[in-house]
């Protein structure tokens, strides 16, 4: 059956799969299989087929013919390989996985041992002639009537071989691992059969079955059955021969015949009258109370005496045992003793022994105290005597008394049940109290007597006392008088049966409250069913109030922390408290609340009273109400049951606000230490209650707003916020007592910070709830809950001497509010600045952190309107002040995800164009006095951002918004001045390196050049930029000489790299106006003019006009300036000055004067590099132009002067055209150093020199008009030849075309001095096309 079940249900397959795949234990695999197959019933583990065959193989006798097949069945399961069935490779056998537990491992060992025994048995049988069957008595020959049977020795030998193979199969672990190749196994493994087993071939090996023996045993069994059958049908006895059993007429005769064979019956026993062992209960005793009481007392006295005797024996036994325990340790003691030992000497190495050694040993030995032993013997004898007396059965009169009393009670109960009359009940009550009066310590100590008295009291109490109105008071008095009777009498105390006395009985119980009788009180309280009493009697309010006060008295009697032993009655009182509260709610609500808070103020109540009350009111969340009695919830939640109406919620809030406020100011302790000194144990529940009230109050107002669209959300919000403040004010705010000269009373001590912080957090949560509820009902600029809260904080919590531990609690809680929704106004910002001036630093940091989280882009959104409100401008100024105030605070900067850094990062997107000059100067004043000069170095993120803020708020940035900045020029100038001032301070103190100084100056100049307000004309912008550059350049005047020199180089480098065109002109003007050093002025003006004509400014069609206007040579230092320009080679600056002089006075005399000046300059200046050489072309051009003007006057004196100047020019040009310098001794002999000028300049200089030499051949000759022929002087011819020879030089090969064009121009007879400017333009165009300051002479 097991096999069929396992196959049909697939149980074995699933179990094997779990063993193979999941490596479960057999027990786990069986449970998993049951779940998978959804089998309602599965066999136990031991009923699996593999264990069944294993046990069967163990218990089957060795000579049983079917034993080989049983083992075959086992190995078919043990060596089964289930891998392929589950898509796994062929692996080890499954069998060992079934034998993992210790019990199964032992089973496997027993099977190995059994296989060995069976193999030994068959081996012995193969050697013997006859083999007795295992377990049989003697040989088959000894069995009666059956000839012996001889088993073939060959079969025994085959079986020996088979069982030895089984042993190998069972022991070989390799089969279980799957790493054995079957065909390679030795012969004695019987590989052929092993393969069949592993392939699960079910064919039975019948060749190992002793069929002959089976047939022989069948034959024996048939013979025995035949013999028994024949014996049962043997001939009947002789008596049956006389009567025919088949004849129905002889039935009577047969019956009588059978009866005659039995003995005659004995007569019945005689009845002797016996006296009843227990006297009968007279009927009269059931009618009179006196008689029945007397009978009962007689019996109970005997039982009491028996209990006293037993108690006395017990006491004596205890005393004797104690004496024995004290005496037995004294029976043996250690005493000093001495013994002499003789140690025999056996000698050694042939030496003789001189005798035994005598050794004396001193020791402490055990000695018995005979007197104590005798005393112990006497005590033990007395104990045995007491035990013998205790083992004696009770006296007969005691037994009779017990039975007699029981009979009396039984008779009385039966009579009452048949006819329940008041007289019988009164009699039963009398007997009940009689039995109770006889209960004593002795009767309670003796178990049989205690059991008897308990039974009597239970029967009488259940029938006569329980539910009897008149006996409640007496029974309660009895219990309270004798507390040891409580467990006996309390089950029959039913105060609900006397509703009129219910309150008096309850008060009587309360008056007896003591810590040592809590068990009695608990048992009595369990009998007061207040709910049933309320519902059935419907007592008036006065009675309920009286009962409530009694319960309150009981709760306060056990104080703040009831002992663990009295928790059970305490919980019952709490339960009764809540029953009264909920009955006809809210009749008792005000009384309960009043008693609760008044007693808690003195720490007279346990916090569990609060929890019970709040659970009854539904103030806990549903999940909290289902938990244990100790519940804490600091969040705001909705109640599962709404008991308090809207009006009651408002009245409760008002009443609690007034109560706690008065309480706070009522005592010096509360004034000095706050409410938490007394209220700490209750704060978890007070938090829950306050949170519930605020939630209900908020929901109430929101619902009212939804129903009344005309109501003002702002007014409702202000009212709610004021109510919440009043509710929390006694707990967390500083109060001033008008009676004590406005002395400030702080809300809590530092030791109460933990519990106070939770109330502050609740207050913060209430504000957050207000904000969430109203934020969608207010306009963006309206006064929201967060603004009201922050203003309230500034008014109440920022006093100068406010303790830091109180502020820390406020700030920790308030930080969690959603300040990103705050919309500040002017009033709030003024409060912030007031806090900054006179409040603790932590208040300032907290407010700053909060205000940094505000969405200021939204707050200042009105600034983008064409006509913003004045309040918007004020808020922009306040924001700027605020950011400058806060940016220096490391605590705000360094906090993770700093909101201050985030706000500073939004600088560019905020509206700073409304900030006026006065406000900006005030901000800069604060910045200058409170920030170190090193802030400009931007060593950290905050420094960089605050400098950027000041720059952007001044307007010194790209103006992508197109808005007009108020007072932008003076603001930018003030910013630049401040930056320069800080840099100067760093330079003077040596706290800045030259690279850093260069970097900062470059950044400042970069900021200046991008200044381009959209509404400003070019002249105004020029003057503004010039004023900014003046501020920067003034730093060079105040710096040390090395620093000034370095700055001059840095500024010139910056000019050459960063600016060009018109933008450089303001710097040119600033350099002339601000620099004290004429050398620096000359250097920077020259650099500015060079930058003006830079390649990238071509598209502006620049000319020299703007430069003439911008360059303003200082009058007082003009001579020094011009000399410095000559010394430095500032040819462009001198050229501009020349043009300015020519334009200032356009007369021939002035032109001649300037011609002489420029000719003098030309003699002094020699270009220092190829970059400077092209500047001379401007001078050459100007000399040619002025000379032609003078020649036009036809004045001989002027003509002579002009000719000298032109010859000087030609001479100077020839000198500059030389490839080596002629200065110095080496220059005089032609070994001077190589000229720094370029080859193209030498081409131009020689060409111009040749042209002038042709046009002015002598000091008295000049060609002013063209002619048909050109007569060259020898010197001119020589110069032209030299010019022409330059085309053959390798170094001038790239200028061959230019030289040839120059020669062609010079030799043309139609060209005269009037064409000098054209020739110069030709050379410039051909040789210097990239130099743009030459464009005016092209």
Short mmCIF file of C-alpha atoms in Angstrom, two decimals, residues 380-663:
data_model
loop_
_atom_site.label_atom_id
_atom_site.label_comp_id
_atom_site.label_asym_id
_atom_site.label_seq_id
_atom_site.Cartn_x
_atom_site.Cartn_y
_atom_site.Cartn_z
CA UNK A 380 15.50 11.51 65.04
CA UNK A 381 13.44 9.29 67.32
CA UNK A 382 11.08 12.17 68.05
CA UNK A 383 10.79 12.94 64.35
CA UNK A 384 9.89 9.35 63.58
CA UNK A 385 7.29 9.40 66.34
CA UNK A 386 5.74 12.58 64.93
CA UNK A 387 5.72 11.08 61.45
CA UNK A 388 4.02 7.95 62.78
CA UNK A 389 1.37 10.06 64.47
CA UNK A 390 0.84 12.07 61.29
CA UNK A 391 0.44 8.85 59.30
CA UNK A 392 -2.40 7.67 61.56
CA UNK A 393 -5.88 7.99 60.04
CA UNK A 394 -8.10 10.70 61.53
CA UNK A 395 -10.31 9.82 64.44
CA UNK A 396 -13.71 8.40 63.65
CA UNK A 397 -15.56 11.27 65.29
CA UNK A 398 -13.74 13.73 62.99
CA UNK A 399 -14.88 11.82 59.95
CA UNK A 400 -18.40 11.62 61.31
CA UNK A 401 -18.39 15.39 61.95
CA UNK A 402 -17.30 16.14 58.37
CA UNK A 403 -19.92 13.86 56.86
CA UNK A 404 -22.58 15.13 59.24
CA UNK A 405 -21.88 18.78 58.36
CA UNK A 406 -21.91 17.93 54.68
CA UNK A 407 -25.22 16.12 55.06
CA UNK A 408 -26.70 19.13 56.84
CA UNK A 409 -25.65 21.46 54.05
CA UNK A 410 -26.86 19.06 51.39
CA UNK A 411 -30.24 18.68 53.05
CA UNK A 412 -30.60 22.44 53.39
CA UNK A 413 -29.66 23.03 49.77
CA UNK A 414 -32.08 20.37 48.55
CA UNK A 415 -34.87 21.84 50.64
CA UNK A 416 -34.17 25.34 49.24
CA UNK A 417 -34.14 24.07 45.69
CA UNK A 418 -37.49 22.32 46.21
CA UNK A 419 -39.06 25.33 47.90
CA UNK A 420 -36.94 28.53 47.95
CA UNK A 421 -38.44 30.30 50.95
CA UNK A 422 -36.91 33.32 52.76
CA UNK A 423 -36.65 31.32 55.97
CA UNK A 424 -34.55 28.60 54.38
CA UNK A 425 -32.40 31.23 52.66
CA UNK A 426 -31.89 33.02 55.94
CA UNK A 427 -30.91 29.73 57.51
CA UNK A 428 -28.44 29.07 54.70
CA UNK A 429 -26.95 32.54 55.12
CA UNK A 430 -26.58 31.92 58.84
CA UNK A 431 -24.78 28.65 58.18
CA UNK A 432 -22.56 30.41 55.61
CA UNK A 433 -21.34 32.97 58.11
CA UNK A 434 -21.03 30.28 60.78
CA UNK A 435 -18.65 28.35 58.58
CA UNK A 436 -16.82 31.57 57.77
CA UNK A 437 -16.44 32.36 61.49
CA UNK A 438 -14.81 28.98 62.09
CA UNK A 439 -12.16 29.53 59.39
CA UNK A 440 -8.85 30.17 61.09
CA UNK A 441 -5.15 30.02 60.34
CA UNK A 442 -5.05 26.40 61.48
CA UNK A 443 -7.92 25.36 59.22
CA UNK A 444 -6.31 27.11 56.27
CA UNK A 445 -2.95 25.50 57.02
CA UNK A 446 -4.26 21.93 57.19
CA UNK A 447 -5.07 20.89 53.58
CA UNK A 448 -7.95 18.42 54.29
CA UNK A 449 -9.68 20.84 56.61
CA UNK A 450 -9.08 23.73 54.21
CA UNK A 451 -10.59 21.74 51.40
CA UNK A 452 -13.66 20.86 53.47
CA UNK A 453 -14.27 24.44 54.63
CA UNK A 454 -13.78 25.73 51.09
CA UNK A 455 -16.34 23.29 49.71
CA UNK A 456 -18.88 24.21 52.38
CA UNK A 457 -18.42 27.93 51.79
CA UNK A 458 -18.67 27.53 48.03
CA UNK A 459 -21.92 25.57 48.22
CA UNK A 460 -23.56 27.86 50.76
CA UNK A 461 -22.26 31.01 49.05
CA UNK A 462 -23.43 30.02 45.58
CA UNK A 463 -26.89 28.98 46.74
CA UNK A 464 -27.74 31.47 49.48
CA UNK A 465 -25.35 34.47 49.49
CA UNK A 466 -24.40 35.27 45.92
CA UNK A 467 -26.76 37.87 44.43
CA UNK A 468 -28.41 38.60 47.79
CA UNK A 469 -28.85 42.34 48.21
CA UNK A 470 -28.97 42.37 52.00
CA UNK A 471 -25.70 40.50 52.49
CA UNK A 472 -23.37 42.63 50.30
CA UNK A 473 -22.38 45.07 53.03
CA UNK A 474 -21.90 42.37 55.66
CA UNK A 475 -19.90 40.20 53.30
CA UNK A 476 -17.67 43.15 52.35
CA UNK A 477 -17.08 43.98 56.01
CA UNK A 478 -16.20 40.37 56.68
CA UNK A 479 -13.71 40.31 53.82
CA UNK A 480 -12.09 43.61 54.82
CA UNK A 481 -11.93 42.51 58.45
CA UNK A 482 -10.27 39.19 57.63
CA UNK A 483 -8.31 39.54 54.41
CA UNK A 484 -7.27 35.88 54.30
CA UNK A 485 -10.89 35.02 53.57
CA UNK A 486 -10.98 37.15 50.45
CA UNK A 487 -10.24 34.34 48.01
CA UNK A 488 -13.00 32.30 49.69
CA UNK A 489 -15.66 34.97 49.99
CA UNK A 490 -15.00 37.31 47.06
CA UNK A 491 -16.73 35.08 44.48
CA UNK A 492 -20.01 35.62 46.36
CA UNK A 493 -19.64 39.39 46.69
CA UNK A 494 -22.08 40.91 44.16
CA UNK A 495 -22.36 44.68 44.71
CA UNK A 496 -24.44 45.08 41.54
CA UNK A 497 -27.19 43.21 43.37
CA UNK A 498 -27.49 46.24 45.71
CA UNK A 499 -27.56 49.25 43.35
CA UNK A 500 -28.63 51.61 46.11
CA UNK A 501 -25.52 50.76 48.13
CA UNK A 502 -23.19 50.47 45.11
CA UNK A 503 -21.41 53.78 45.67
CA UNK A 504 -21.09 53.24 49.45
CA UNK A 505 -19.63 49.78 48.88
CA UNK A 506 -17.18 51.21 46.32
CA UNK A 507 -16.15 53.98 48.71
CA UNK A 508 -15.65 51.39 51.46
CA UNK A 509 -13.26 49.50 49.22
CA UNK A 510 -11.39 52.70 48.32
CA UNK A 511 -10.95 53.67 51.98
CA UNK A 512 -9.19 50.39 52.64
CA UNK A 513 -6.53 50.90 49.97
CA UNK A 514 -3.07 49.91 51.13
CA UNK A 515 -0.08 48.55 49.30
CA UNK A 516 -0.18 45.33 51.31
CA UNK A 517 -3.78 44.46 50.36
CA UNK A 518 -3.70 45.02 46.61
CA UNK A 519 -4.76 41.45 45.91
CA UNK A 520 -7.84 41.86 48.11
CA UNK A 521 -8.73 45.16 46.47
CA UNK A 522 -8.31 43.67 43.01
CA UNK A 523 -10.60 40.74 43.79
CA UNK A 524 -13.23 43.08 45.20
CA UNK A 525 -12.98 45.52 42.28
CA UNK A 526 -13.59 42.73 39.80
CA UNK A 527 -17.05 42.36 41.34
CA UNK A 528 -18.03 45.97 40.60
CA UNK A 529 -19.52 46.01 37.10
CA UNK A 530 -19.81 49.75 36.62
CA UNK A 531 -21.09 49.54 33.07
CA UNK A 532 -23.94 47.25 34.10
CA UNK A 533 -24.70 49.47 37.10
CA UNK A 534 -24.79 52.60 34.92
CA UNK A 535 -26.97 51.03 32.28
CA UNK A 536 -29.39 49.40 34.69
CA UNK A 537 -29.81 52.05 37.37
CA UNK A 538 -29.09 55.21 35.31
CA UNK A 539 -27.77 57.13 38.34
CA UNK A 540 -28.02 60.94 38.45
CA UNK A 541 -25.02 63.17 37.72
CA UNK A 542 -24.40 63.85 41.41
CA UNK A 543 -24.01 60.12 42.15
CA UNK A 544 -21.72 59.64 39.18
CA UNK A 545 -19.61 62.63 40.26
CA UNK A 546 -19.37 61.17 43.76
CA UNK A 547 -18.21 57.84 42.31
CA UNK A 548 -15.76 59.62 40.00
CA UNK A 549 -14.20 61.45 42.93
CA UNK A 550 -13.91 58.19 44.79
CA UNK A 551 -12.11 56.60 41.85
CA UNK A 552 -9.90 59.70 41.60
CA UNK A 553 -9.08 59.32 45.30
CA UNK A 554 -8.04 55.74 44.68
CA UNK A 555 -5.88 56.65 41.70
CA UNK A 556 -4.11 59.42 43.60
CA UNK A 557 -3.56 57.14 46.61
CA UNK A 558 -0.99 55.14 44.68
CA UNK A 559 0.85 58.18 43.34
CA UNK A 560 2.99 58.72 40.29
CA UNK A 561 4.51 55.26 39.94
CA UNK A 562 2.32 52.50 41.36
CA UNK A 563 4.20 49.45 42.53
CA UNK A 564 4.14 46.45 40.28
CA UNK A 565 2.12 44.52 42.84
CA UNK A 566 -0.78 46.97 42.64
CA UNK A 567 -0.93 47.41 38.88
CA UNK A 568 -3.86 45.03 38.54
CA UNK A 569 -6.25 46.97 40.82
CA UNK A 570 -4.86 50.22 39.44
CA UNK A 571 -5.79 49.20 35.89
CA UNK A 572 -9.30 48.34 37.09
CA UNK A 573 -9.69 51.80 38.60
CA UNK A 574 -8.54 53.29 35.27
CA UNK A 575 -11.12 51.17 33.49
CA UNK A 576 -13.87 52.37 35.82
CA UNK A 577 -12.64 55.95 35.33
CA UNK A 578 -13.10 55.70 31.55
CA UNK A 579 -16.49 54.00 31.89
CA UNK A 580 -17.77 56.96 33.87
CA UNK A 581 -16.24 59.37 31.37
CA UNK A 582 -17.90 57.74 28.38
CA UNK A 583 -21.33 57.27 30.00
CA UNK A 584 -23.65 60.00 28.70
CA UNK A 585 -20.62 61.94 27.38
CA UNK A 586 -19.80 64.77 27.97
CA UNK A 587 -21.47 64.94 31.41
CA UNK A 588 -18.29 64.01 33.26
CA UNK A 589 -15.79 65.39 30.72
CA UNK A 590 -15.10 68.65 32.51
CA UNK A 591 -14.76 66.90 35.89
CA UNK A 592 -12.43 64.28 34.47
CA UNK A 593 -10.26 66.89 32.77
CA UNK A 594 -10.16 69.08 35.87
CA UNK A 595 -9.23 66.21 38.20
CA UNK A 596 -6.71 64.90 35.73
CA UNK A 597 -4.71 68.09 35.28
CA UNK A 598 -4.99 69.27 38.88
CA UNK A 599 -3.66 66.00 40.27
CA UNK A 600 -0.98 65.77 37.61
CA UNK A 601 0.29 69.20 38.58
CA UNK A 602 1.21 67.71 41.94
CA UNK A 603 2.40 64.39 40.45
CA UNK A 604 -0.36 62.54 42.28
CA UNK A 605 -1.49 60.53 39.25
CA UNK A 606 0.18 57.88 37.18
CA UNK A 607 0.68 58.64 33.45
CA UNK A 608 -1.44 55.57 32.76
CA UNK A 609 -4.48 57.60 33.82
CA UNK A 610 -3.74 60.01 30.99
CA UNK A 611 -3.36 57.18 28.53
CA UNK A 612 -6.64 55.60 29.58
CA UNK A 613 -8.45 58.93 29.34
CA UNK A 614 -7.02 59.82 25.94
CA UNK A 615 -7.81 56.39 24.56
CA UNK A 616 -11.36 56.80 25.73
CA UNK A 617 -11.57 60.22 24.05
CA UNK A 618 -10.18 58.79 20.83
CA UNK A 619 -7.06 60.96 20.82
CA UNK A 620 -4.76 58.18 19.69
CA UNK A 621 -4.43 56.98 16.15
CA UNK A 622 -6.20 53.67 15.43
CA UNK A 623 -2.92 51.78 15.32
CA UNK A 624 -1.97 53.20 18.72
CA UNK A 625 -5.27 52.31 20.34
CA UNK A 626 -4.82 48.66 19.50
CA UNK A 627 -1.45 48.50 21.23
CA UNK A 628 -0.54 48.16 24.86
CA UNK A 629 -1.52 50.58 27.56
CA UNK A 630 1.75 52.45 27.29
CA UNK A 631 1.27 54.46 24.13
CA UNK A 632 3.27 57.41 22.91
CA UNK A 633 2.47 59.47 19.89
CA UNK A 634 3.99 62.87 19.18
CA UNK A 635 2.50 63.36 15.74
CA UNK A 636 -0.74 64.99 14.65
CA UNK A 637 -3.36 62.48 13.64
CA UNK A 638 -7.04 61.92 13.27
CA UNK A 639 -8.98 60.13 15.95
CA UNK A 640 -10.75 56.91 15.23
CA UNK A 641 -13.74 58.08 17.30
CA UNK A 642 -14.80 61.72 17.50
CA UNK A 643 -16.29 62.24 20.97
CA UNK A 644 -15.50 65.91 21.46
CA UNK A 645 -17.70 68.29 19.51
CA UNK A 646 -16.30 71.36 17.80
CA UNK A 647 -17.47 73.61 20.60
CA UNK A 648 -15.97 71.33 23.24
CA UNK A 649 -12.64 71.35 21.39
CA UNK A 650 -12.56 75.16 21.41
CA UNK A 651 -13.58 75.32 25.06
CA UNK A 652 -10.95 72.71 25.96
CA UNK A 653 -8.22 74.66 24.21
CA UNK A 654 -9.23 77.87 25.98
CA UNK A 655 -9.55 76.17 29.37
CA UNK A 656 -6.18 74.40 29.09
CA UNK A 657 -4.50 77.61 27.95
CA UNK A 658 -5.84 79.52 30.95
CA UNK A 659 -5.19 76.70 33.42
CA UNK A 660 -1.56 76.12 32.46
CA UNK A 661 -0.85 79.85 32.25
CA UNK A 662 -2.19 80.40 35.77
CA UNK A 663 -0.41 77.27 36.96
#
